[in-house]
Amino acid sequence: MGADITVLVADWAHVMDLAPEDRLRVVQESAYADDDPDGSGDVVDGWVWPAAGSERAWLGRYEFPGTLGSYKPHFWAAEGWERVRGAAEDGVRAALDEFLEGLIWWGPQADVDAEQVDPGVFASLEGLWRPGPLIVLSPATVARLRRRWLEAAPGLEGLRVPYAELAGRQPGQWVARFDEFTELVSGWAEVVDEADRRGWRVIGLPI
């Protein structure tokens, strides 16, 4: 079974009001709590919000289009960026480097993995339901990544041709086309924008 990721935006104040040893358990249990027993409110792509008046009004879940919760598309988007970033203009490269390094990319140093977990939220990660990718971003980090996206986005279209040439299809590859890359990266931008608008955290868990 491949790695999965569940991406949430969560109310910073509510999460931090929980006892540190309870936060991870509560977030995991709340991510898919059943607000709609009939399932008629479920969506395949986009935002999933708790029912009005729900005790879970402190979080929302984002379903990336076409991914079915798999982390593979995110890995391949990061791989695509790794291959094409040398063709980007300096300003676009610097901004998208920082944006993706905060979320899904391993960073420019091959022997040093990027850190996507801000400290001080979860007392321990021993309670994770399964191993896999983990993202925990404070509101300050979210705001910084949103600013970097706004700097990068206008120049993204200039990567269309280099992406086709440098990041084309490989065996088992997801996100082989430029439009697939931009759709996934723009999904992360939507997550960051929503969290920043609310002053909330972004949390990604392997659920």
PDB file of C-alpha atoms in Angstrom:
ATOM      1  CA  MET A   1       0.000   0.000   0.000  1.00  0.00           C
ATOM      2  CA  GLY A   2       1.372   3.415  -0.922  1.00  0.00           C
ATOM      3  CA  ALA A   3       1.630   6.466   1.308  1.00  0.00           C
ATOM      4  CA  ASP A   4      -1.486   8.576   1.822  1.00  0.00           C
ATOM      5  CA  ILE A   5      -1.963  12.104   3.081  1.00  0.00           C
ATOM      6  CA  THR A   6      -4.952  13.868   4.603  1.00  0.00           C
ATOM      7  CA  VAL A   7      -4.641  17.654   4.382  1.00  0.00           C
ATOM      8  CA  LEU A   8      -6.464  19.790   6.926  1.00  0.00           C
ATOM      9  CA  VAL A   9      -6.765  23.408   7.927  1.00  0.00           C
ATOM     10  CA  ALA A  10      -7.290  23.745  11.654  1.00  0.00           C
ATOM     11  CA  ASP A  11      -8.096  26.541  14.074  1.00  0.00           C
ATOM     12  CA  TRP A  12      -4.813  27.435  15.746  1.00  0.00           C
ATOM     13  CA  ALA A  13      -6.425  28.504  19.028  1.00  0.00           C
ATOM     14  CA  HIS A  14      -8.561  25.355  19.325  1.00  0.00           C
ATOM     15  CA  VAL A  15      -5.675  22.977  18.669  1.00  0.00           C
ATOM     16  CA  MET A  16      -3.389  24.748  21.115  1.00  0.00           C
ATOM     17  CA  ASP A  17      -6.089  24.761  23.806  1.00  0.00           C
ATOM     18  CA  LEU A  18      -6.058  20.957  23.770  1.00  0.00           C
ATOM     19  CA  ALA A  19      -3.699  19.163  26.121  1.00  0.00           C
ATOM     20  CA  PRO A  20      -0.455  18.588  24.183  1.00  0.00           C
ATOM     21  CA  GLU A  21      -0.660  14.822  24.648  1.00  0.00           C
ATOM     22  CA  ASP A  22      -4.206  14.779  23.211  1.00  0.00           C
ATOM     23  CA  ARG A  23      -3.745  16.964  20.128  1.00  0.00           C
ATOM     24  CA  LEU A  24      -2.575  14.336  17.652  1.00  0.00           C
ATOM     25  CA  ARG A  25      -5.286  11.867  18.650  1.00  0.00           C
ATOM     26  CA  VAL A  26      -8.037  14.497  18.457  1.00  0.00           C
ATOM     27  CA  VAL A  27      -6.923  15.775  15.042  1.00  0.00           C
ATOM     28  CA  GLN A  28      -6.713  12.255  13.608  1.00  0.00           C
ATOM     29  CA  GLU A  29     -10.100  11.244  15.007  1.00  0.00           C
ATOM     30  CA  SER A  30     -11.710  14.462  13.777  1.00  0.00           C
ATOM     31  CA  ALA A  31     -10.331  14.362  10.236  1.00  0.00           C
ATOM     32  CA  TYR A  32     -12.944  11.886   9.001  1.00  0.00           C
ATOM     33  CA  ALA A  33     -15.525  11.957  11.797  1.00  0.00           C
ATOM     34  CA  ASP A  34     -18.920  11.092  10.352  1.00  0.00           C
ATOM     35  CA  ASP A  35     -21.005  14.255  10.126  1.00  0.00           C
ATOM     36  CA  ASP A  36     -23.237  12.686   7.471  1.00  0.00           C
ATOM     37  CA  PRO A  37     -24.176   9.041   8.181  1.00  0.00           C
ATOM     38  CA  ASP A  38     -25.647   8.640   4.684  1.00  0.00           C
ATOM     39  CA  GLY A  39     -22.504   9.926   3.011  1.00  0.00           C
ATOM     40  CA  SER A  40     -24.577  12.200   0.773  1.00  0.00           C
ATOM     41  CA  GLY A  41     -22.505  15.213   1.751  1.00  0.00           C
ATOM     42  CA  ASP A  42     -19.184  13.716   0.707  1.00  0.00           C
ATOM     43  CA  VAL A  43     -17.237  15.291  -2.157  1.00  0.00           C
ATOM     44  CA  VAL A  44     -14.513  13.765  -4.288  1.00  0.00           C
ATOM     45  CA  ASP A  45     -12.525  16.942  -4.892  1.00  0.00           C
ATOM     46  CA  GLY A  46     -12.151  20.204  -3.022  1.00  0.00           C
ATOM     47  CA  TRP A  47     -13.171  21.263   0.469  1.00  0.00           C
ATOM     48  CA  VAL A  48     -15.037  19.065   2.930  1.00  0.00           C
ATOM     49  CA  TRP A  49     -16.428  21.074   5.829  1.00  0.00           C
ATOM     50  CA  PRO A  50     -18.235  19.796   8.935  1.00  0.00           C
ATOM     51  CA  ALA A  51     -21.982  20.254   9.092  1.00  0.00           C
ATOM     52  CA  ALA A  52     -23.225  23.558  10.459  1.00  0.00           C
ATOM     53  CA  GLY A  53     -23.063  23.596  14.233  1.00  0.00           C
ATOM     54  CA  SER A  54     -20.756  20.603  14.367  1.00  0.00           C
ATOM     55  CA  GLU A  55     -18.281  20.258  17.219  1.00  0.00           C
ATOM     56  CA  ARG A  56     -15.716  19.862  14.446  1.00  0.00           C
ATOM     57  CA  ALA A  57     -16.208  23.389  13.125  1.00  0.00           C
ATOM     58  CA  TRP A  58     -12.564  24.036  13.956  1.00  0.00           C
ATOM     59  CA  LEU A  59     -11.234  22.189  10.901  1.00  0.00           C
ATOM     60  CA  GLY A  60     -11.747  21.567   7.191  1.00  0.00           C
ATOM     61  CA  ARG A  61     -10.345  18.903   4.881  1.00  0.00           C
ATOM     62  CA  TYR A  62      -9.062  19.472   1.352  1.00  0.00           C
ATOM     63  CA  GLU A  63      -9.294  16.661  -1.215  1.00  0.00           C
ATOM     64  CA  PHE A  64      -6.839  17.206  -4.064  1.00  0.00           C
ATOM     65  CA  PRO A  65      -8.533  16.540  -7.421  1.00  0.00           C
ATOM     66  CA  GLY A  66      -7.794  13.129  -8.883  1.00  0.00           C
ATOM     67  CA  THR A  67      -5.458  11.955  -6.121  1.00  0.00           C
ATOM     68  CA  LEU A  68      -7.828   9.821  -3.992  1.00  0.00           C
ATOM     69  CA  GLY A  69      -5.750  10.770  -0.961  1.00  0.00           C
ATOM     70  CA  SER A  70      -2.547   9.251  -2.318  1.00  0.00           C
ATOM     71  CA  TYR A  71       0.749  11.011  -1.652  1.00  0.00           C
ATOM     72  CA  LYS A  72       2.219   9.814  -4.963  1.00  0.00           C
ATOM     73  CA  PRO A  73       1.020  12.834  -6.983  1.00  0.00           C
ATOM     74  CA  HIS A  74       2.629  15.156  -4.447  1.00  0.00           C
ATOM     75  CA  PHE A  75       5.908  13.271  -4.670  1.00  0.00           C
ATOM     76  CA  TRP A  76       5.841  13.432  -8.472  1.00  0.00           C
ATOM     77  CA  ALA A  77       5.012  17.148  -8.433  1.00  0.00           C
ATOM     78  CA  ALA A  78       8.071  17.688  -6.231  1.00  0.00           C
ATOM     79  CA  GLU A  79      10.118  15.531  -8.591  1.00  0.00           C
ATOM     80  CA  GLY A  80       8.865  17.599 -11.527  1.00  0.00           C
ATOM     81  CA  TRP A  81       9.926  20.778  -9.775  1.00  0.00           C
ATOM     82  CA  GLU A  82      13.327  19.265  -9.054  1.00  0.00           C
ATOM     83  CA  ARG A  83      13.810  18.644 -12.773  1.00  0.00           C
ATOM     84  CA  VAL A  84      12.495  21.961 -14.085  1.00  0.00           C
ATOM     85  CA  ARG A  85      13.555  24.488 -11.441  1.00  0.00           C
ATOM     86  CA  GLY A  86      16.864  25.218 -13.186  1.00  0.00           C
ATOM     87  CA  ALA A  87      14.885  26.582 -16.138  1.00  0.00           C
ATOM     88  CA  ALA A  88      12.863  29.001 -13.995  1.00  0.00           C
ATOM     89  CA  GLU A  89      13.631  32.682 -13.715  1.00  0.00           C
ATOM     90  CA  ASP A  90      15.513  33.518 -10.530  1.00  0.00           C
ATOM     91  CA  GLY A  91      12.584  35.166  -8.771  1.00  0.00           C
ATOM     92  CA  VAL A  92      10.144  32.406  -9.665  1.00  0.00           C
ATOM     93  CA  ARG A  93      12.625  29.726  -8.657  1.00  0.00           C
ATOM     94  CA  ALA A  94      13.355  31.304  -5.279  1.00  0.00           C
ATOM     95  CA  ALA A  95       9.685  31.820  -4.469  1.00  0.00           C
ATOM     96  CA  LEU A  96       8.519  28.380  -5.607  1.00  0.00           C
ATOM     97  CA  ASP A  97      11.510  26.755  -3.911  1.00  0.00           C
ATOM     98  CA  GLU A  98      10.391  28.169  -0.585  1.00  0.00           C
ATOM     99  CA  PHE A  99       6.702  27.448  -1.185  1.00  0.00           C
ATOM    100  CA  LEU A 100       7.198  23.797  -2.152  1.00  0.00           C
ATOM    101  CA  GLU A 101       9.974  23.187   0.377  1.00  0.00           C
ATOM    102  CA  GLY A 102       7.501  24.136   3.091  1.00  0.00           C
ATOM    103  CA  LEU A 103       5.006  21.551   1.854  1.00  0.00           C
ATOM    104  CA  ILE A 104       6.155  18.654  -0.325  1.00  0.00           C
ATOM    105  CA  TRP A 105       9.627  19.221  -1.761  1.00  0.00           C
ATOM    106  CA  TRP A 106      12.788  17.861  -0.124  1.00  0.00           C
ATOM    107  CA  GLY A 107      14.747  21.031  -0.784  1.00  0.00           C
ATOM    108  CA  PRO A 108      17.781  22.074  -2.826  1.00  0.00           C
ATOM    109  CA  GLN A 109      20.358  20.177  -0.759  1.00  0.00           C
ATOM    110  CA  ALA A 110      20.388  16.545  -1.834  1.00  0.00           C
ATOM    111  CA  ASP A 111      21.690  15.268   1.506  1.00  0.00           C
ATOM    112  CA  VAL A 112      19.379  17.345   3.732  1.00  0.00           C
ATOM    113  CA  ASP A 113      15.629  16.755   3.786  1.00  0.00           C
ATOM    114  CA  ALA A 114      13.394  19.797   4.209  1.00  0.00           C
ATOM    115  CA  GLU A 115      11.553  20.060   7.515  1.00  0.00           C
ATOM    116  CA  GLN A 116       7.797  20.486   7.128  1.00  0.00           C
ATOM    117  CA  VAL A 117       6.871  20.247  10.803  1.00  0.00           C
ATOM    118  CA  ASP A 118       6.861  23.371  12.958  1.00  0.00           C
ATOM    119  CA  PRO A 119       7.715  22.436  16.555  1.00  0.00           C
ATOM    120  CA  GLY A 120       5.515  22.794  19.601  1.00  0.00           C
ATOM    121  CA  VAL A 121       2.193  21.465  18.268  1.00  0.00           C
ATOM    122  CA  PHE A 122       2.253  17.757  19.012  1.00  0.00           C
ATOM    123  CA  ALA A 123       3.932  16.501  22.166  1.00  0.00           C
ATOM    124  CA  SER A 124       4.893  13.284  20.380  1.00  0.00           C
ATOM    125  CA  LEU A 125       4.374  11.660  16.996  1.00  0.00           C
ATOM    126  CA  GLU A 126       4.271   8.178  18.486  1.00  0.00           C
ATOM    127  CA  GLY A 127       0.493   8.238  18.214  1.00  0.00           C
ATOM    128  CA  LEU A 128       0.412   8.445  14.412  1.00  0.00           C
ATOM    129  CA  TRP A 129      -1.994   5.859  13.038  1.00  0.00           C
ATOM    130  CA  ARG A 130       0.437   4.995  10.259  1.00  0.00           C
ATOM    131  CA  PRO A 131       3.872   6.121   9.065  1.00  0.00           C
ATOM    132  CA  GLY A 132       4.122   8.543   6.195  1.00  0.00           C
ATOM    133  CA  PRO A 133       4.384  12.207   5.201  1.00  0.00           C
ATOM    134  CA  LEU A 134       3.726  14.762   7.902  1.00  0.00           C
ATOM    135  CA  ILE A 135       3.090  18.505   7.594  1.00  0.00           C
ATOM    136  CA  VAL A 136       2.427  20.812  10.549  1.00  0.00           C
ATOM    137  CA  LEU A 137       2.583  24.522   9.778  1.00  0.00           C
ATOM    138  CA  SER A 138       1.965  27.424  12.144  1.00  0.00           C
ATOM    139  CA  PRO A 139      -0.106  30.426  11.031  1.00  0.00           C
ATOM    140  CA  ALA A 140       3.131  32.409  10.654  1.00  0.00           C
ATOM    141  CA  THR A 141       4.592  29.789   8.321  1.00  0.00           C
ATOM    142  CA  VAL A 142       1.319  29.615   6.403  1.00  0.00           C
ATOM    143  CA  ALA A 143       1.366  33.394   5.886  1.00  0.00           C
ATOM    144  CA  ARG A 144       4.967  33.264   4.658  1.00  0.00           C
ATOM    145  CA  LEU A 145       4.210  30.471   2.173  1.00  0.00           C
ATOM    146  CA  ARG A 146       1.187  32.347   0.861  1.00  0.00           C
ATOM    147  CA  ARG A 147       3.356  35.399   0.183  1.00  0.00           C
ATOM    148  CA  ARG A 148       5.857  33.245  -1.684  1.00  0.00           C
ATOM    149  CA  TRP A 149       3.101  31.694  -3.790  1.00  0.00           C
ATOM    150  CA  LEU A 150       1.790  35.121  -4.769  1.00  0.00           C
ATOM    151  CA  GLU A 151       5.305  35.962  -5.953  1.00  0.00           C
ATOM    152  CA  ALA A 152       5.712  32.700  -7.890  1.00  0.00           C
ATOM    153  CA  ALA A 153       2.275  32.317  -9.478  1.00  0.00           C
ATOM    154  CA  PRO A 154       2.556  35.014 -12.209  1.00  0.00           C
ATOM    155  CA  GLY A 155       5.676  33.350 -13.633  1.00  0.00           C
ATOM    156  CA  LEU A 156       4.451  29.770 -13.498  1.00  0.00           C
ATOM    157  CA  GLU A 157       3.190  29.689 -17.088  1.00  0.00           C
ATOM    158  CA  GLY A 158       6.709  30.358 -18.311  1.00  0.00           C
ATOM    159  CA  LEU A 159       7.638  26.825 -17.216  1.00  0.00           C
ATOM    160  CA  ARG A 160       5.197  25.094 -19.561  1.00  0.00           C
ATOM    161  CA  VAL A 161       7.686  24.307 -22.323  1.00  0.00           C
ATOM    162  CA  PRO A 162      10.631  23.449 -20.040  1.00  0.00           C
ATOM    163  CA  TYR A 163       8.373  21.180 -17.992  1.00  0.00           C
ATOM    164  CA  ALA A 164       7.382  19.196 -21.085  1.00  0.00           C
ATOM    165  CA  GLU A 165      11.026  18.849 -22.057  1.00  0.00           C
ATOM    166  CA  LEU A 166      12.580  18.136 -18.654  1.00  0.00           C
ATOM    167  CA  ALA A 167       9.897  16.550 -16.518  1.00  0.00           C
ATOM    168  CA  GLY A 168       8.162  14.249 -18.995  1.00  0.00           C
ATOM    169  CA  ARG A 169       6.718  10.843 -18.362  1.00  0.00           C
ATOM    170  CA  GLN A 170       8.731   8.192 -16.555  1.00  0.00           C
ATOM    171  CA  PRO A 171       7.626   4.649 -15.620  1.00  0.00           C
ATOM    172  CA  GLY A 172       5.062   4.887 -12.828  1.00  0.00           C
ATOM    173  CA  GLN A 173       5.021   8.679 -12.888  1.00  0.00           C
ATOM    174  CA  TRP A 174       2.015  10.714 -11.811  1.00  0.00           C
ATOM    175  CA  VAL A 175       1.835  14.426 -12.678  1.00  0.00           C
ATOM    176  CA  ALA A 176       3.600  14.017 -16.014  1.00  0.00           C
ATOM    177  CA  ARG A 177       2.013  17.030 -17.745  1.00  0.00           C
ATOM    178  CA  PHE A 178       2.466  20.675 -16.886  1.00  0.00           C
ATOM    179  CA  ASP A 179      -1.280  21.188 -16.353  1.00  0.00           C
ATOM    180  CA  GLU A 180      -1.264  18.335 -13.826  1.00  0.00           C
ATOM    181  CA  PHE A 181       1.654  19.946 -12.042  1.00  0.00           C
ATOM    182  CA  THR A 182       0.009  23.353 -11.885  1.00  0.00           C
ATOM    183  CA  GLU A 183      -3.322  21.868 -10.754  1.00  0.00           C
ATOM    184  CA  LEU A 184      -1.715  20.102  -7.817  1.00  0.00           C
ATOM    185  CA  VAL A 185       0.514  23.021  -6.834  1.00  0.00           C
ATOM    186  CA  SER A 186      -2.459  25.378  -7.132  1.00  0.00           C
ATOM    187  CA  GLY A 187      -4.360  23.050  -4.791  1.00  0.00           C
ATOM    188  CA  TRP A 188      -1.682  23.611  -2.181  1.00  0.00           C
ATOM    189  CA  ALA A 189      -1.977  27.341  -2.820  1.00  0.00           C
ATOM    190  CA  GLU A 190      -5.720  27.092  -2.144  1.00  0.00           C
ATOM    191  CA  VAL A 191      -5.051  25.266   1.124  1.00  0.00           C
ATOM    192  CA  VAL A 192      -2.497  27.846   2.230  1.00  0.00           C
ATOM    193  CA  ASP A 193      -4.748  30.733   1.186  1.00  0.00           C
ATOM    194  CA  GLU A 194      -7.737  29.377   3.131  1.00  0.00           C
ATOM    195  CA  ALA A 195      -5.656  28.734   6.238  1.00  0.00           C
ATOM    196  CA  ASP A 196      -4.063  32.176   6.055  1.00  0.00           C
ATOM    197  CA  ARG A 197      -7.427  33.871   5.564  1.00  0.00           C
ATOM    198  CA  ARG A 198      -8.663  32.253   8.763  1.00  0.00           C
ATOM    199  CA  GLY A 199      -5.409  32.514  10.711  1.00  0.00           C
ATOM    200  CA  TRP A 200      -5.362  28.702  10.970  1.00  0.00           C
ATOM    201  CA  ARG A 201      -2.764  25.945  10.735  1.00  0.00           C
ATOM    202  CA  VAL A 202      -2.137  23.540   7.864  1.00  0.00           C
ATOM    203  CA  ILE A 203      -1.797  19.930   8.976  1.00  0.00           C
ATOM    204  CA  GLY A 204      -1.048  16.966   6.701  1.00  0.00           C
ATOM    205  CA  LEU A 205      -1.264  13.488   8.233  1.00  0.00           C
ATOM    206  CA  PRO A 206      -0.729   9.999   6.804  1.00  0.00           C
ATOM    207  CA  ILE A 207      -4.308   8.809   7.343  1.00  0.00           C
TER     208      ILE A 207
END
